[in-house]
Coordinates of C-alpha atoms in Angstrom, one line a residue:
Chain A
X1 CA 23.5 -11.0 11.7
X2 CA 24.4 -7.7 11.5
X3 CA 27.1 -6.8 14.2
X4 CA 29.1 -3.4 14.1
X5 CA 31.6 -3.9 16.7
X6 CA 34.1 -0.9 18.4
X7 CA 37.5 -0.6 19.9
X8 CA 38.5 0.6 22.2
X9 CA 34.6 1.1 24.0
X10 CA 36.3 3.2 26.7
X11 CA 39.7 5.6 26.4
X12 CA 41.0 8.0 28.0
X13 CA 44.4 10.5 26.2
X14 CA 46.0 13.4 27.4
X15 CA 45.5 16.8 25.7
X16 CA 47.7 16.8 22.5
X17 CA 47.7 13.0 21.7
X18 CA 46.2 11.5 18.8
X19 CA 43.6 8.5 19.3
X20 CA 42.2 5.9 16.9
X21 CA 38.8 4.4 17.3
X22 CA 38.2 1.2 14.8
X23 CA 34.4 0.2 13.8
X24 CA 34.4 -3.1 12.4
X25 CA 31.1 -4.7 10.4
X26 CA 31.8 -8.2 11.5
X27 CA 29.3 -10.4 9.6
X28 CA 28.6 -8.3 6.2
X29 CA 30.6 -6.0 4.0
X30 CA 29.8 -2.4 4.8
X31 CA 29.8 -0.2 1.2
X32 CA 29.1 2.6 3.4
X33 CA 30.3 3.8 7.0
X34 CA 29.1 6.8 9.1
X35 CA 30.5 8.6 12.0
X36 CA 28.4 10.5 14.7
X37 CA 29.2 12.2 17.7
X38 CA 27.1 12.4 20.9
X39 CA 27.2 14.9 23.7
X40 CA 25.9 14.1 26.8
X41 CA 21.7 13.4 26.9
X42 CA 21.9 15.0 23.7
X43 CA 21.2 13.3 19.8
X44 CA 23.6 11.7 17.4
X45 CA 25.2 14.2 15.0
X46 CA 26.4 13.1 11.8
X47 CA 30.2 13.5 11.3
X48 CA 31.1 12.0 8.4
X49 CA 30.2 9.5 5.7
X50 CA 32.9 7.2 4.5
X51 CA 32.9 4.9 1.6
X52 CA 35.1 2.2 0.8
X53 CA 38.4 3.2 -1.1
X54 CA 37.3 6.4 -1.2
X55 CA 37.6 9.8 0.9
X56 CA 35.2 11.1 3.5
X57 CA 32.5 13.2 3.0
X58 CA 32.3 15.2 5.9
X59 CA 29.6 17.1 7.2
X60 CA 29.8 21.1 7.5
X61 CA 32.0 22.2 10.5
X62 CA 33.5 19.2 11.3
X63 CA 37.5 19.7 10.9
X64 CA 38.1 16.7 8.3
X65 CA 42.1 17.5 9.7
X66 CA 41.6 16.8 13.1
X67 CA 39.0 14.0 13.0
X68 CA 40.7 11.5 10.1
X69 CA 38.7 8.7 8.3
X70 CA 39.9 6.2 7.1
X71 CA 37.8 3.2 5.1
X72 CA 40.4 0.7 4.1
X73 CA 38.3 -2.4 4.0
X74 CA 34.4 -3.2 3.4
X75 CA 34.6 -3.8 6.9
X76 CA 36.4 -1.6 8.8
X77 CA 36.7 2.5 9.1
X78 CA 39.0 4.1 11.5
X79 CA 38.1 7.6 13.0
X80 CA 41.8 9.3 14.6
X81 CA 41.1 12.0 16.4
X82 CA 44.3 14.1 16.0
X83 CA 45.6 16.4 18.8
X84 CA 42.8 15.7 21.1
X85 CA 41.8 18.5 23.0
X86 CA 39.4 18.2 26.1
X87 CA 36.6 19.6 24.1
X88 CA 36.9 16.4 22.2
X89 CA 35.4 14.6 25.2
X90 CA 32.5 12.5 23.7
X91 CA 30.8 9.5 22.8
X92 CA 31.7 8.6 19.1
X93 CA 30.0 6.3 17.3
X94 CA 29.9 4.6 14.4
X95 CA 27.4 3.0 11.8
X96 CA 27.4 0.5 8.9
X97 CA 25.3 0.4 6.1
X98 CA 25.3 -2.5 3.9
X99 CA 23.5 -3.4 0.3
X100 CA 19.9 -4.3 0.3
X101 CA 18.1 -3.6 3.6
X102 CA 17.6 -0.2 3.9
X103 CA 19.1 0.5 7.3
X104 CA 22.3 1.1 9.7
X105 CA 23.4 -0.6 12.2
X106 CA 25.1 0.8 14.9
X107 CA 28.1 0.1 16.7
X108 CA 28.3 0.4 20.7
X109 CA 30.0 3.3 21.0
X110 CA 33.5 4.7 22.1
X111 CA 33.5 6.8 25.3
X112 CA 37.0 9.2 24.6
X113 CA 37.8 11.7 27.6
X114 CA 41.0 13.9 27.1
X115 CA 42.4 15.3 30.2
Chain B
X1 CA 15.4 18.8 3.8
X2 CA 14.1 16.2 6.1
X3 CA 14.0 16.2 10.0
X4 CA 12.5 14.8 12.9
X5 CA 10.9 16.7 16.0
X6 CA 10.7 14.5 19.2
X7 CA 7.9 16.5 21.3
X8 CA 8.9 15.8 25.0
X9 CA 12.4 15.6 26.5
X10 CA 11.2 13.4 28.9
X11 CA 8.3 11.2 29.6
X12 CA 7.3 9.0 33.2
X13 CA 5.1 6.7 33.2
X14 CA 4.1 4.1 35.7
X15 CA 5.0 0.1 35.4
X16 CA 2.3 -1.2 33.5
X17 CA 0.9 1.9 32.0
X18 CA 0.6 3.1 28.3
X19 CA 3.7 4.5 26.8
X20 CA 3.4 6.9 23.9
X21 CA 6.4 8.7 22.8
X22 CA 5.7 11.5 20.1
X23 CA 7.6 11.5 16.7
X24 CA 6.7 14.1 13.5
X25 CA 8.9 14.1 10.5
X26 CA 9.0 16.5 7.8
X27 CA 10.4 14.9 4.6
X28 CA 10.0 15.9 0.9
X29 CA 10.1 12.2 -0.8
X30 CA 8.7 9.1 0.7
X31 CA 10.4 8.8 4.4
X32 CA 11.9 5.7 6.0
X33 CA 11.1 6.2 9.2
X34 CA 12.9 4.3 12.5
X35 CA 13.1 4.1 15.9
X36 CA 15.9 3.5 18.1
X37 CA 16.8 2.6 21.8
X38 CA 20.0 3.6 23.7
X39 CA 20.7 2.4 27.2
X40 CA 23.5 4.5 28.8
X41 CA 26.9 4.4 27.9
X42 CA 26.0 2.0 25.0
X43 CA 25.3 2.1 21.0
X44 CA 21.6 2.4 19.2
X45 CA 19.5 -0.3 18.6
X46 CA 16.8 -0.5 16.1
X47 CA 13.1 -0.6 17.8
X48 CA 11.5 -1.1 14.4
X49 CA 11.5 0.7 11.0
X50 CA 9.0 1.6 8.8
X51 CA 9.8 1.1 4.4
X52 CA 7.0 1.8 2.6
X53 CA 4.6 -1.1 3.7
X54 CA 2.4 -2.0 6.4
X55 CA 1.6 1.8 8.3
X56 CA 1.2 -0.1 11.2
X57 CA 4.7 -1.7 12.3
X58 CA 5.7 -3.6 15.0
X59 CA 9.1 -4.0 16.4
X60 CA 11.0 -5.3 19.2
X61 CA 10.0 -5.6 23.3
X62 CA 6.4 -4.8 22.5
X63 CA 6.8 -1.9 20.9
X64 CA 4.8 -0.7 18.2
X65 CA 4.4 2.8 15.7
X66 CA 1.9 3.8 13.0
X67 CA 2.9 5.9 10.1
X68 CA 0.4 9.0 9.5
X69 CA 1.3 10.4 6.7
X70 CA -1.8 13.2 6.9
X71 CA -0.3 14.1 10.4
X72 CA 3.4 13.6 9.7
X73 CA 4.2 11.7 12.2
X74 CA 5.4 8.2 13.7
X75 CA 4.4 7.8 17.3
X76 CA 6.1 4.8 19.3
X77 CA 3.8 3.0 21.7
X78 CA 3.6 0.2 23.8
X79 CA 0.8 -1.1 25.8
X80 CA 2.4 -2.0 29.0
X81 CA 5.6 -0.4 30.2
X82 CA 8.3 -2.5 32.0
X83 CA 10.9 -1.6 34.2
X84 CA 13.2 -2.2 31.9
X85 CA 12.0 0.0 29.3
X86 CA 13.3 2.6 30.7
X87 CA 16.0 4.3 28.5
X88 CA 16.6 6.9 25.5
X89 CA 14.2 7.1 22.6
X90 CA 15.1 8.5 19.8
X91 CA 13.3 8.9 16.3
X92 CA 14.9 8.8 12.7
X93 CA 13.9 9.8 8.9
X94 CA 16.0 8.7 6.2
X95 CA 15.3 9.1 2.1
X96 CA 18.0 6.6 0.8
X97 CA 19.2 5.3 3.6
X98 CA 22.6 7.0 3.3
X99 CA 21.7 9.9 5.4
X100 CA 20.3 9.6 8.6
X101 CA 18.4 12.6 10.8
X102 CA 17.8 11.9 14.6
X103 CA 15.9 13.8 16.7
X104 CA 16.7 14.9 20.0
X105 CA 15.7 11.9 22.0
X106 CA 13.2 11.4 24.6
X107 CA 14.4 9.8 27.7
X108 CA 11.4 7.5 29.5
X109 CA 11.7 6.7 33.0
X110 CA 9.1 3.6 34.1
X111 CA 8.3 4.7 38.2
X112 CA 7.4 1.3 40.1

């Protein structure tokens, strides 16, 4: 149990087009979703924090106008990344937090390059 | 504030020898304390987790850590490396579960 699922896993946009990246929790309601981004052999930086029905909490310096969150279900949360610029390029993923065990689990990732 | 420190970019080690990867936390409540594995190009999976219980916790593959809370720190080891062990480590606190801080990974390569 426990499955946090990603789509597209790989996708590649040309500069100035938007892009949507779905996490789905497929066997539990998530009350809580995270998004992180990862550079390349670096560590996971937290994006955002999104609850259910409710807006994102996002973390400083991240531009809550070009990365949009949306959490419209208890198990699924949408990242778009609006007007993508190659600086953009990254690995995105996304986490899923559900009541009781005290953990998150992970999805497998979106690999976005913006040429 | 809470945060992790991952001593050691990298670490080799030969197929069947000892693998210690180095993990200290600073936290100012009670930490949750986890361990993850990423293989390229692919999401984080959870080694094994540490909630308050047993200090000594096993996980996953062999692996095993030991909370010290006089020393900080939550070192990941496993007897016998495999091939196949060899990936990117990374080491987690958490207070409440909501807010997760990573370190900066330690890659392992396992030479033959």
């Amino acid at each position: 149990g426990a499955v946090v699922s990603q789509h597209p896993s790989r996708v590649i946009c040309k500069s100035g087009t938007s892009v949507k990246i779905e996490c789905r929790s497929l066997d539990f309601q998530a009350t809580t979703m995270f998004w992180y981004r990862q550079f390349p052999k670096q560590s996971l930086m937290l994006m955002a924090t999104s609850n259910e029905g409710s807006k994102a909490t996002y973390e400083q310096g991240v531009e809550k106008d070009k990365f949009l969150i949306n959490h419209a279900s208890l198990t699924l949360s949408t990242l778009t990344v609006t007007s993508a610029h190659p600086e953009d390029s990254s690995f995105y993923i996304c986490s899923a937090r559900r009541q009781g065990p005290h953990e998150q689990y992970f999805g497998p990732g979106t690999r976005l390059t913006v040429t | 504030a809470q945060s992790v420190t991952q001593l050691g970019s990298h670490v080799s080690v030969s197929e069947g020898a000892l693998v210690l990867l180095r993990c200290n936390y600073s936290s100012s409540v009670p930490p949750y304390l986890f361990w993850y594995v990423q293989y390229p190009n692919q999401g984080l999976q959870l080694l094994l987790k540490y909630t308050s219980a047993a200090t000594l916790v096993k996980g996953i593959n062999g692996f095993e850590a030991e909370f010290k809370k006089s020393e900080t720190s939550f070192h990941l080891t496993k007897p016998s490396a495999h091939m196949s062990d060899a990936a990117e480590y990374f080491c987690a606190v958490s207070d409440t579960g909501n807010q997760f801080y990573f370190g900066t990974g330690t890659s392992l390569t396992v030479i033959p």
